[in-house]
Amino acid sequence: MKNYTVLSRVKDYKDLKKLSEEDLDTLINEIRDYIIDVTSKNGGHIGPSLGVVELTIALLKVFDPEVDRIVWDIGHQAYSWKILTGRKEQFRTLRQYKGISGFLKRTESRYDHFGAGHSSTSISASLGMRKAKDLLKKDGWTVAVIGDGAMTAGQAFEGLNHAGWLDPDRFIVILNDNQISISPNVGALFTYFNRIITNEVFQKSRQTLKDVIKKVFGESGAKIARKFEEYVKGLFAPGIIFEELGFTYVGTINGHNLAELEKTLENVKKMRGPIIVHVLTQKGKGYTPAEQNPTPFHGISPFDKITGVPIKKVGSPPSWSKVFGKALVELAEKDEKIVAITPAMKEGSGLSEFAEKFPDRFFDVGIAEQHAATFAAGLSAEGMKPVLSYYSTFLQRGYDQVIHDIALQHLPVVIAIDRAGLVGEDGPTHHGVYDIAFLRAIPDIVISAPKDQQELRDLLYTAVNSGKVFVIRYPRGSAVGEGGKGFNEIPIGSWEIIEEGKDIAILAVGKYVQKGLEVRKQLKKHGFNPTVINARFIKPVDENLLNEILKKHKYIVTMEDGALNGGFGSAVAEYILDNRFMNELLRFGIPDKFVQHGKIDKLEEELGLLPDQMAERIKDFVKIRDYKVVG
């Protein structure tokens, strides 16, 4: 770490109160510089965290995280929180293998009060903590910090609605508005109005008046008085919706004015009932490239610190996401019924070109995975061909809708699952390893995985014309194979023999087809000659080809980038058992544990999923001494 003049002297948040205003200003700049420096090397969610440095310091000065509970939504806003809660030196290992997580994690620090990698959970979690404290008669405040688009999700409003009903004291929701979720009016009038409504004298008078009205006129009089108050406040502040939900609205606050933040939070602690504090911040604050172009700096791979340009390998092939997006555009040019839907993942899912070319047929529904699925079902019910694009980890949130609203009603929807399998540095909250297992249980669904670029194109073409609930899953990173051209229909449920051998059959899914071929090369050096099958359809399986394989091969090996529990290997095991075959089965995939963060090759090495590791295990499995070497 650099020799920062103030940050070097700050061990943790307890040192903040010792600093002068000048020192605090310097600290703010140094924290931002440290975040930029580390993320330029490691990648990460730089934009959100740069925007909340002052807010983090204010929270740590006003509240005590030993007693109070601060719940950061998503968790990727909390880099400065990590730095100031005893992980300053560890922060250099951000998102690295066996380093600290890019999100909040309860096992990492007692100050990470609630772990989160998915959005919009903070209000529900902190409300649960609030009621637990009340029931156990524990001291302390609970504070939810939500923002960065998280207020577009239904769960956030479910939490607000319940909090308004429970009417808890010492419960604060801070809306970190970085122009992603809400764009309210700002200016001197609102700052002035905020000072009035947070003033202790105003709040005491307000509460006294409400108590008097309630005693004299009863509940009906109190409701009329509250309606009038909401009307007056609605003339000055954009918080009427929160008032209707039972919150006292405080806003808007300049999120980069530390003194104003601190004073407001101190005043809010003197107020009763649930309170929402609306804070305005700038995403990427203090780093010009992130300020000017916040979308790519939301989450970014390593970049040049001076220019802000991502560091990429020269001549690298397109990502799977881009191959998908390009193919979808080509298909949509010929079929006006094709529409695309995504829950706030336009750029990441490769849909930017589609959105630009077909704005009337592109729908970004915000962080609303459940709505996205049911919305797609409605489009399908009226004859459109919806292509619903999710990251695998976020599809988990729309599972009921996939079953109840899509599959149960036999509504044709294509579900494109991006980031399937291990995703690397984002870790266990983002690894897409469960989709095969939870989707395979759904009747009549088609689940597929391409081995290369052309097969992704062909599967997409097959899917949009299939009239079925059709899933295509593909990994993060560079796509395999040459740039695809044209489209060909693939018979649903068909597998493909890539290399034919004997005795050992490798049934590989998606990206593991290439790994299976590498394993075959290594095994051939030792006299083995395995067959390699591209099991491009996980459901339905190719029963005809599987029957032939089971009859001709004693040893069956499955390879997949999903959970072994309930995955593709389980499907093969079930088939072997149900049809009374006697083959010996070895399965490779993600074991029954949460896989931590780190580069994908390091994680695969830890799990024994590198080609040389799998080859060695296969050799042990077939018991070399009893194996008849093929000449």
XYZ file of C-alpha atoms in Angstrom:
631
model
C 0.000 0.000 0.000
C 1.174 3.522 -0.730
C 2.378 5.705 2.098
C -0.896 7.608 2.411
C -0.598 10.520 4.840
C -3.898 9.914 6.684
C -5.099 6.448 5.642
C -1.808 4.994 6.860
C -2.645 6.318 10.351
C -6.185 4.949 10.398
C -6.283 1.400 11.712
C -10.066 1.175 11.662
C -13.234 3.253 12.094
C -12.467 4.017 15.753
C -9.728 6.386 14.598
C -12.135 8.530 12.548
C -13.255 10.667 15.479
C -9.640 11.681 16.134
C -9.297 13.309 12.703
C -9.699 16.992 11.871
C -11.924 18.170 9.020
C -8.830 18.645 6.880
C -7.648 15.123 7.704
C -11.068 13.704 6.826
C -11.006 15.448 3.431
C -7.596 13.933 2.770
C -8.775 10.520 3.953
C -11.719 10.589 1.542
C -9.397 11.223 -1.403
C -6.906 8.600 -0.255
C -9.578 5.924 0.153
C -10.773 6.623 -3.378
C -7.236 6.424 -4.708
C -6.678 3.125 -2.880
C -9.891 1.647 -4.320
C -8.902 2.749 -7.834
C -5.401 1.351 -7.416
C -6.552 -2.076 -6.189
C -9.433 -2.519 -8.654
C -7.230 -1.484 -11.590
C -5.157 -4.605 -10.822
C -7.855 -6.975 -9.529
C -11.005 -5.769 -11.229
C -14.172 -5.218 -9.240
C -17.168 -2.971 -8.618
C -15.332 0.329 -8.602
C -18.130 2.749 -9.545
C -20.578 1.974 -6.719
C -17.893 2.019 -4.034
C -16.330 5.309 -5.151
C -19.719 6.947 -4.712
C -20.219 6.090 -1.032
C -16.923 6.982 0.635
C -18.357 9.979 2.518
C -21.513 8.049 3.395
C -19.419 5.188 4.802
C -17.396 7.532 6.988
C -20.540 9.299 8.210
C -22.159 5.970 9.125
C -19.070 4.841 11.025
C -18.873 8.143 12.904
C -22.556 8.264 13.870
C -23.201 4.573 14.512
C -21.217 1.885 16.313
C -20.968 -1.310 14.246
C -20.233 -3.275 17.410
C -23.800 -2.607 18.545
C -25.641 -1.151 15.565
C -26.309 -3.145 12.401
C -25.442 -1.628 9.007
C -26.675 -3.737 6.090
C -25.281 -2.808 2.673
C -27.415 -3.874 -0.248
C -25.652 -6.124 -2.776
C -22.421 -5.542 -0.875
C -20.366 -4.312 -3.799
C -20.844 -0.742 -2.552
C -18.860 -1.538 0.550
C -15.174 -1.416 -0.405
C -14.578 1.605 1.821
C -16.479 -0.217 4.590
C -14.008 -3.083 4.312
C -11.053 -0.697 4.402
C -12.326 1.062 7.539
C -13.379 -2.045 9.460
C -9.989 -3.664 9.931
C -9.274 -4.962 6.421
C -7.149 -2.124 5.097
C -4.107 -4.284 4.339
C -6.174 -7.271 3.184
C -7.983 -5.067 0.684
C -5.071 -5.556 -1.717
C -6.215 -9.193 -2.054
C -9.732 -8.158 -3.149
C -11.393 -10.885 -5.274
C -8.175 -12.877 -5.459
C -7.933 -16.594 -4.728
C -8.033 -16.975 -0.920
C -8.180 -13.169 -0.572
C -11.105 -11.083 0.663
C -14.440 -11.194 -1.109
C -15.735 -8.547 -3.487
C -18.985 -8.607 -1.504
C -19.852 -8.509 2.174
C -19.426 -11.836 3.898
C -20.363 -12.707 7.480
C -17.521 -15.211 7.806
C -14.988 -12.595 6.721
C -15.668 -9.965 9.378
C -17.990 -9.443 12.334
C -18.672 -6.013 10.847
C -20.213 -7.553 7.726
C -23.580 -7.800 9.385
C -25.317 -9.454 6.442
C -23.801 -11.066 3.360
C -25.187 -10.213 -0.047
C -24.277 -10.596 -3.695
C -27.821 -10.290 -5.037
C -29.699 -7.028 -4.774
C -32.610 -5.682 -2.769
C -32.251 -7.807 0.383
C -31.070 -5.101 2.786
C -34.439 -3.767 3.943
C -35.883 -7.211 4.687
C -32.706 -8.339 6.459
C -32.290 -5.213 8.570
C -35.990 -5.257 9.485
C -35.556 -8.832 10.707
C -32.562 -7.720 12.758
C -34.579 -4.820 14.169
C -37.403 -7.047 15.357
C -34.928 -9.583 16.774
C -33.249 -6.810 18.762
C -36.650 -5.665 20.039
C -37.718 -9.159 21.052
C -34.395 -9.885 22.756
C -34.288 -6.374 24.275
C -30.915 -5.667 22.652
C -29.584 -2.170 22.185
C -28.625 -0.582 18.888
C -29.942 0.762 15.589
C -30.479 -1.119 12.349
C -29.691 0.643 9.083
C -30.222 -0.582 5.521
C -28.202 1.084 2.764
C -29.941 0.402 -0.531
C -29.292 1.811 -3.977
C -27.457 1.243 -7.254
C -30.693 0.110 -8.888
C -31.767 -2.152 -6.024
C -34.958 -0.131 -5.466
C -36.246 -1.433 -8.829
C -36.781 -4.881 -7.306
C -40.039 -5.976 -5.753
C -38.431 -7.351 -2.596
C -37.297 -3.853 -1.628
C -40.900 -2.649 -1.627
C -42.090 -5.763 0.166
C -39.631 -4.879 2.926
C -40.728 -1.234 2.980
C -44.378 -2.238 3.133
C -43.796 -4.598 6.071
C -41.664 -2.043 7.903
C -44.369 0.577 7.514
C -46.872 -1.863 9.008
C -44.626 -2.821 11.937
C -43.716 0.836 12.585
C -40.396 0.069 14.335
C -38.259 2.669 16.097
C -34.495 2.874 15.539
C -34.917 1.624 11.966
C -33.415 3.614 9.081
C -33.336 2.984 5.354
C -30.747 5.009 3.450
C -31.554 5.293 -0.239
C -28.213 5.779 -1.961
C -29.470 7.383 -5.156
C -26.667 7.452 -7.709
C -29.017 8.285 -10.588
C -29.532 4.631 -11.290
C -32.737 3.975 -9.380
C -34.516 7.288 -8.739
C -33.890 10.748 -10.182
C -35.495 13.227 -7.802
C -35.573 16.998 -7.702
C -32.494 18.526 -6.149
C -31.372 22.007 -5.127
C -31.187 24.529 -2.333
C -34.918 24.383 -1.537
C -34.722 20.667 -0.769
C -31.600 21.055 1.333
C -33.356 23.787 3.308
C -36.507 21.691 3.705
C -34.465 18.722 4.877
C -32.845 20.804 7.607
C -36.297 21.777 8.806
C -37.773 18.266 8.953
C -34.734 16.742 10.691
C -34.505 19.496 13.253
C -35.110 18.158 16.754
C -37.482 20.997 17.698
C -39.548 20.380 14.557
C -39.739 16.643 15.206
C -40.742 17.036 18.877
C -43.426 19.572 17.936
C -44.610 17.324 15.119
C -44.950 14.321 17.444
C -46.602 16.337 20.217
C -49.163 17.744 17.773
C -49.928 14.256 16.448
C -50.434 12.935 19.988
C -52.793 15.817 20.857
C -54.837 15.377 17.668
C -55.100 11.654 18.315
C -56.354 12.207 21.888
C -58.906 14.856 20.888
C -60.132 13.548 17.547
C -59.148 9.884 17.688
C -57.607 7.800 14.894
C -59.636 9.497 12.129
C -58.363 12.930 13.150
C -54.771 11.679 13.274
C -55.120 10.212 9.762
C -56.476 13.511 8.393
C -53.583 15.396 10.009
C -51.069 12.970 8.522
C -52.634 13.292 5.062
C -52.331 17.064 5.283
C -48.704 16.785 6.395
C -47.951 14.421 3.485
C -49.610 16.835 1.069
C -47.495 19.751 2.297
C -44.298 17.698 2.201
C -45.200 16.431 -1.279
C -45.016 20.022 -2.500
C -41.371 20.182 -1.477
C -39.892 16.671 -1.532
C -40.127 13.576 -3.743
C -40.850 11.302 -0.782
C -44.626 11.007 -0.820
C -44.524 7.312 -1.769
C -42.391 6.535 1.275
C -44.669 8.546 3.536
C -47.619 6.535 2.209
C -45.752 3.358 3.168
C -45.423 4.608 6.744
C -41.922 6.105 6.702
C -40.783 9.572 7.640
C -38.982 10.810 4.563
C -35.755 12.817 4.902
C -34.171 14.106 1.729
C -32.511 14.904 -0.400
C -28.987 14.949 1.070
C -25.738 15.700 -0.736
C -23.941 12.372 -0.345
C -20.551 13.987 -0.856
C -20.910 16.525 1.932
C -19.606 14.675 4.975
C -20.641 17.351 7.498
C -24.204 17.449 6.164
C -24.449 13.655 6.148
C -23.170 13.399 9.697
C -25.482 16.118 11.000
C -28.499 14.583 9.259
C -27.824 11.115 10.643
C -27.350 12.530 14.151
C -30.697 14.338 13.866
C -32.422 11.254 12.454
C -31.389 9.282 15.543
C -33.626 11.600 17.586
C -36.687 10.763 15.468
C -39.282 8.037 16.031
C -40.638 5.367 13.736
C -39.155 4.031 10.496
C -37.195 6.663 8.571
C -35.927 6.818 5.010
C -32.970 9.076 4.242
C -32.563 9.932 0.577
C -28.878 10.515 -0.253
C -27.637 11.688 -3.656
C -24.258 10.350 -4.754
C -22.301 10.164 -7.976
C -21.336 6.743 -9.222
C -17.591 6.651 -9.831
C -16.999 9.835 -7.824
C -13.381 11.011 -7.941
C -12.289 9.004 -10.985
C -12.986 10.766 -14.277
C -13.329 7.678 -16.528
C -15.881 6.168 -14.102
C -17.756 9.460 -13.716
C -18.032 9.926 -17.467
C -18.907 6.323 -18.291
C -20.437 4.713 -15.190
C -21.971 1.602 -16.786
C -18.761 -0.331 -17.616
C -17.222 0.792 -14.311
C -20.078 -0.735 -12.327
C -18.120 -3.971 -12.452
C -14.945 -4.117 -14.483
C -11.974 -6.351 -15.212
C -8.434 -5.034 -14.595
C -7.866 -1.698 -16.349
C -5.240 0.919 -17.062
C -5.390 3.280 -14.086
C -4.461 6.340 -16.167
C -6.813 5.862 -19.127
C -9.489 3.654 -17.570
C -9.302 1.298 -20.570
C -9.762 -2.401 -19.671
C -6.691 -4.580 -20.149
C -7.597 -7.270 -22.654
C -5.620 -9.906 -24.484
C -4.969 -8.930 -28.092
C -6.888 -10.998 -30.605
C -9.052 -12.796 -28.043
C -12.226 -14.377 -29.456
C -15.640 -12.861 -28.736
C -17.384 -13.707 -25.496
C -20.235 -16.195 -25.396
C -22.509 -13.245 -24.563
C -21.511 -11.403 -27.741
C -21.975 -14.504 -29.879
C -25.462 -14.901 -28.411
C -26.315 -11.211 -28.912
C -25.123 -11.165 -32.520
C -27.043 -14.328 -33.384
C -30.215 -12.969 -31.782
C -29.976 -9.772 -33.844
C -29.618 -11.805 -37.045
C -32.645 -13.913 -36.176
C -34.725 -10.881 -35.172
C -34.019 -9.223 -38.513
C -35.852 -12.099 -40.177
C -38.552 -12.701 -37.559
C -40.454 -9.712 -36.190
C -42.025 -11.830 -33.444
C -38.718 -12.214 -31.599
C -38.402 -10.000 -28.517
C -35.627 -9.812 -25.910
C -36.044 -9.348 -22.155
C -33.403 -8.854 -19.481
C -33.471 -7.915 -15.777
C -30.963 -5.031 -15.828
C -28.238 -6.944 -17.695
C -28.330 -5.410 -21.179
C -24.592 -4.892 -21.596
C -23.475 -7.974 -19.696
C -25.836 -10.232 -21.642
C -24.686 -8.946 -25.023
C -28.010 -7.283 -25.852
C -26.847 -3.710 -26.515
C -26.982 -4.110 -30.310
C -30.431 -5.712 -30.129
C -31.686 -2.846 -27.947
C -30.321 -0.301 -30.421
C -31.728 -1.983 -33.542
C -35.074 -3.070 -32.110
C -35.963 -0.633 -29.305
C -39.650 -1.568 -29.501
C -38.811 -5.237 -29.080
C -36.289 -4.895 -26.252
C -37.335 -4.798 -22.599
C -35.004 -4.110 -19.684
C -37.312 -4.618 -16.713
C -34.827 -3.563 -14.029
C -33.755 -5.831 -11.180
C -37.007 -7.771 -11.344
C -36.231 -11.361 -12.259
C -39.660 -12.659 -11.273
C -41.485 -10.049 -13.327
C -39.183 -10.705 -16.298
C -40.268 -14.360 -16.459
C -43.999 -13.680 -16.132
C -43.749 -10.755 -18.567
C -42.149 -13.152 -21.061
C -44.988 -15.596 -20.461
C -47.517 -12.875 -21.271
C -45.711 -12.007 -24.505
C -45.672 -15.675 -25.458
C -49.375 -16.084 -24.704
C -50.131 -13.505 -27.399
C -47.946 -15.125 -30.030
C -44.563 -13.421 -29.628
C -41.271 -15.327 -29.362
C -39.673 -14.041 -26.160
C -35.986 -14.653 -25.488
C -35.393 -14.154 -21.781
C -31.750 -13.543 -20.881
C -30.517 -14.142 -17.327
C -27.250 -14.663 -15.563
C -27.534 -18.158 -14.099
C -27.203 -16.921 -10.516
C -30.059 -14.418 -10.984
C -32.375 -16.935 -12.629
C -32.620 -18.541 -9.182
C -34.855 -15.631 -8.173
C -37.369 -16.321 -10.933
C -37.667 -20.067 -10.421
C -41.328 -20.148 -9.373
C -42.306 -18.051 -12.377
C -40.451 -20.376 -14.754
C -42.448 -23.293 -13.335
C -45.839 -21.701 -12.672
C -46.146 -19.028 -15.342
C -44.119 -20.480 -18.217
C -43.692 -24.263 -18.093
C -46.984 -25.234 -16.452
C -48.873 -23.290 -19.116
C -46.729 -24.675 -21.956
C -45.842 -21.178 -23.115
C -42.871 -21.164 -25.502
C -40.117 -19.020 -23.993
C -36.403 -19.216 -24.744
C -34.311 -18.812 -21.586
C -30.727 -17.857 -22.394
C -28.597 -18.535 -19.315
C -25.363 -16.536 -19.307
C -22.511 -17.051 -16.801
C -23.346 -20.733 -16.364
C -20.782 -22.617 -14.290
C -17.973 -21.065 -12.265
C -17.600 -17.334 -12.891
C -14.377 -16.626 -11.013
C -13.659 -13.629 -8.831
C -17.275 -12.750 -7.956
C -17.451 -15.964 -5.978
C -20.232 -18.078 -4.464
C -23.025 -15.533 -4.812
C -22.451 -15.458 -8.578
C -21.301 -18.950 -9.561
C -23.938 -20.316 -11.937
C -23.763 -23.932 -10.823
C -27.335 -24.734 -9.772
C -29.414 -24.105 -12.909
C -29.146 -27.630 -14.343
C -30.280 -29.185 -11.072
C -33.220 -26.898 -10.409
C -34.432 -26.760 -14.016
C -34.088 -30.484 -14.740
C -36.997 -31.221 -12.395
C -39.430 -29.211 -14.561
C -41.560 -31.364 -16.899
C -41.325 -30.829 -20.694
C -38.473 -28.314 -20.459
C -35.547 -28.504 -22.897
C -32.088 -27.806 -21.435
C -29.103 -27.452 -23.755
C -25.474 -26.323 -23.734
C -23.356 -25.510 -26.819
C -19.826 -26.778 -27.305
C -18.786 -23.826 -29.523
C -19.901 -20.613 -31.244
C -21.711 -22.267 -34.153
C -23.597 -24.642 -31.906
C -24.805 -21.701 -29.787
C -26.188 -20.099 -32.948
C -27.821 -23.325 -34.047
C -29.353 -23.990 -30.637
C -30.774 -20.462 -30.536
C -32.277 -20.925 -34.009
C -33.739 -24.255 -32.926
C -35.078 -22.758 -29.712
C -36.977 -19.776 -31.165
C -38.711 -22.076 -33.650
C -39.329 -25.000 -31.300
C -42.586 -23.958 -29.672
C -41.133 -25.183 -26.360
C -39.732 -23.891 -23.083
C -36.143 -24.041 -24.240
C -33.055 -23.298 -22.128
C -29.601 -22.580 -23.561
C -26.812 -22.271 -21.008
C -23.310 -20.992 -21.740
C -20.342 -19.866 -19.635
C -18.605 -16.609 -18.930
C -15.558 -15.704 -20.993
C -14.274 -16.220 -24.533
C -16.267 -18.486 -26.807
C -14.711 -21.569 -28.398
C -14.536 -22.250 -32.138
C -14.560 -20.154 -35.275
C -16.961 -17.253 -35.790
C -20.319 -18.783 -36.566
C -22.223 -18.245 -39.807
C -25.741 -19.148 -40.803
C -28.124 -21.298 -38.810
C -28.985 -24.976 -38.747
C -31.722 -26.745 -36.839
C -30.553 -29.364 -34.348
C -32.905 -32.266 -33.549
C -34.022 -31.743 -29.956
C -32.531 -34.325 -27.628
C -29.762 -35.381 -30.015
C -26.148 -35.898 -28.941
C -23.048 -35.919 -31.107
C -20.105 -38.334 -31.224
C -16.949 -36.191 -31.369
C -14.373 -38.997 -31.105
C -15.137 -42.704 -31.152
C -13.205 -45.196 -29.064
C -13.993 -48.105 -26.756
C -14.451 -49.176 -23.146
C -14.513 -45.620 -21.714
C -17.164 -43.075 -22.771
C -16.858 -39.410 -21.787
C -20.233 -37.624 -21.868
C -19.430 -33.917 -21.702
C -21.681 -30.872 -21.406
C -20.969 -27.429 -22.901
C -17.468 -26.094 -22.238
C -16.470 -29.506 -20.873
C -16.546 -30.992 -24.377
C -13.184 -29.299 -24.994
C -11.921 -30.544 -21.649
C -13.108 -34.043 -22.548
C -11.048 -33.912 -25.728
C -7.992 -32.814 -23.719
C -8.556 -35.682 -21.300
C -8.788 -38.074 -24.233
C -5.402 -36.899 -25.554
C -3.785 -37.539 -22.200
C -5.425 -40.930 -21.763
C -4.349 -42.032 -25.239
C -0.722 -41.550 -24.183
C -1.335 -44.304 -21.638
C -3.006 -46.685 -24.042
C -6.627 -45.759 -23.428
C -8.968 -44.853 -26.275
C -12.091 -43.214 -24.856
C -15.141 -42.106 -26.789
C -16.078 -38.444 -26.405
C -19.721 -37.424 -26.698
C -21.080 -33.887 -26.958
C -24.116 -34.192 -24.682
C -25.519 -30.902 -25.923
C -28.988 -31.729 -24.626
C -29.087 -32.211 -20.867
C -32.830 -32.738 -21.054
C -34.108 -34.685 -22.847
C -31.126 -37.018 -23.072
C -30.449 -38.845 -26.317
C -31.783 -42.233 -25.177
C -30.973 -44.019 -28.425
C -27.324 -42.986 -28.401
C -27.041 -43.444 -24.627
C -28.317 -47.000 -24.945
C -25.648 -47.766 -27.559
C -22.934 -46.173 -25.405
C -23.944 -48.148 -22.329
C -23.883 -51.406 -24.298
C -20.454 -50.767 -25.843
C -18.612 -49.109 -22.929
C -18.012 -50.456 -19.454
C -16.933 -47.139 -17.919
C -19.043 -44.010 -18.215
C -17.617 -40.591 -17.315
C -19.772 -37.455 -17.136
C -18.365 -33.914 -17.151
C -20.326 -30.752 -16.395
C -19.864 -27.261 -14.954
C -22.856 -27.543 -12.637
C -23.658 -29.045 -9.254
C -23.263 -32.810 -9.097
C -26.382 -33.063 -6.901
C -29.232 -33.331 -9.386
C -27.086 -32.404 -12.383
C -26.380 -34.032 -15.738
C -24.373 -36.829 -14.147
C -27.351 -37.555 -11.917
C -29.558 -37.823 -15.006
C -27.200 -40.427 -16.498
C -27.030 -42.291 -13.168
C -30.820 -42.374 -12.994
C -31.031 -43.735 -16.526
C -28.486 -46.455 -15.782
C -30.358 -47.483 -12.633
C -33.864 -47.246 -14.073
C -32.931 -49.344 -17.121
C -30.901 -51.917 -15.156
C -27.572 -51.315 -16.824
C -24.466 -52.385 -14.926
C -21.983 -49.748 -16.117
C -19.580 -48.093 -13.710
C -20.066 -44.335 -13.529
C -17.656 -41.532 -12.625
C -19.003 -37.977 -12.428
C -17.059 -34.706 -12.650
C -18.695 -31.436 -11.643
C -19.194 -29.066 -8.739
C -19.279 -30.914 -5.391
C -21.773 -30.319 -2.613
C -20.200 -27.157 -1.228
C -20.094 -23.422 -1.888
C -17.085 -22.646 -4.060
C -15.176 -19.524 -3.075
C -13.827 -16.772 -5.331
C -10.706 -16.747 -7.465
C -9.647 -17.209 -11.069
C -11.562 -20.045 -12.696
C -8.492 -22.189 -13.394
C -7.466 -21.978 -9.726
C -10.940 -22.989 -8.606
C -11.037 -25.861 -11.083
C -7.644 -27.011 -9.834
C -8.954 -26.991 -6.267
C -11.945 -29.068 -7.376
C -9.891 -31.515 -9.452
C -11.468 -30.385 -12.724
C -8.380 -29.622 -14.809
C -7.853 -32.070 -17.726
C -4.717 -33.667 -16.256
C -6.437 -34.150 -12.884
C -9.498 -35.732 -14.485
C -7.306 -37.994 -16.641
C -5.456 -39.237 -13.549
C -8.672 -39.924 -11.723
C -10.114 -41.786 -14.691
C -6.985 -43.967 -14.818
C -7.468 -44.825 -11.139
C -11.155 -45.399 -11.705
C -10.675 -48.045 -14.390
C -7.942 -49.715 -12.320
C -5.031 -49.792 -14.736
C -3.768 -53.219 -13.668
C -6.993 -54.861 -14.805
C -7.441 -52.824 -17.956
C -6.648 -54.420 -21.290
C -4.471 -51.924 -23.130
C -5.706 -51.108 -26.602
C -3.039 -51.442 -29.297
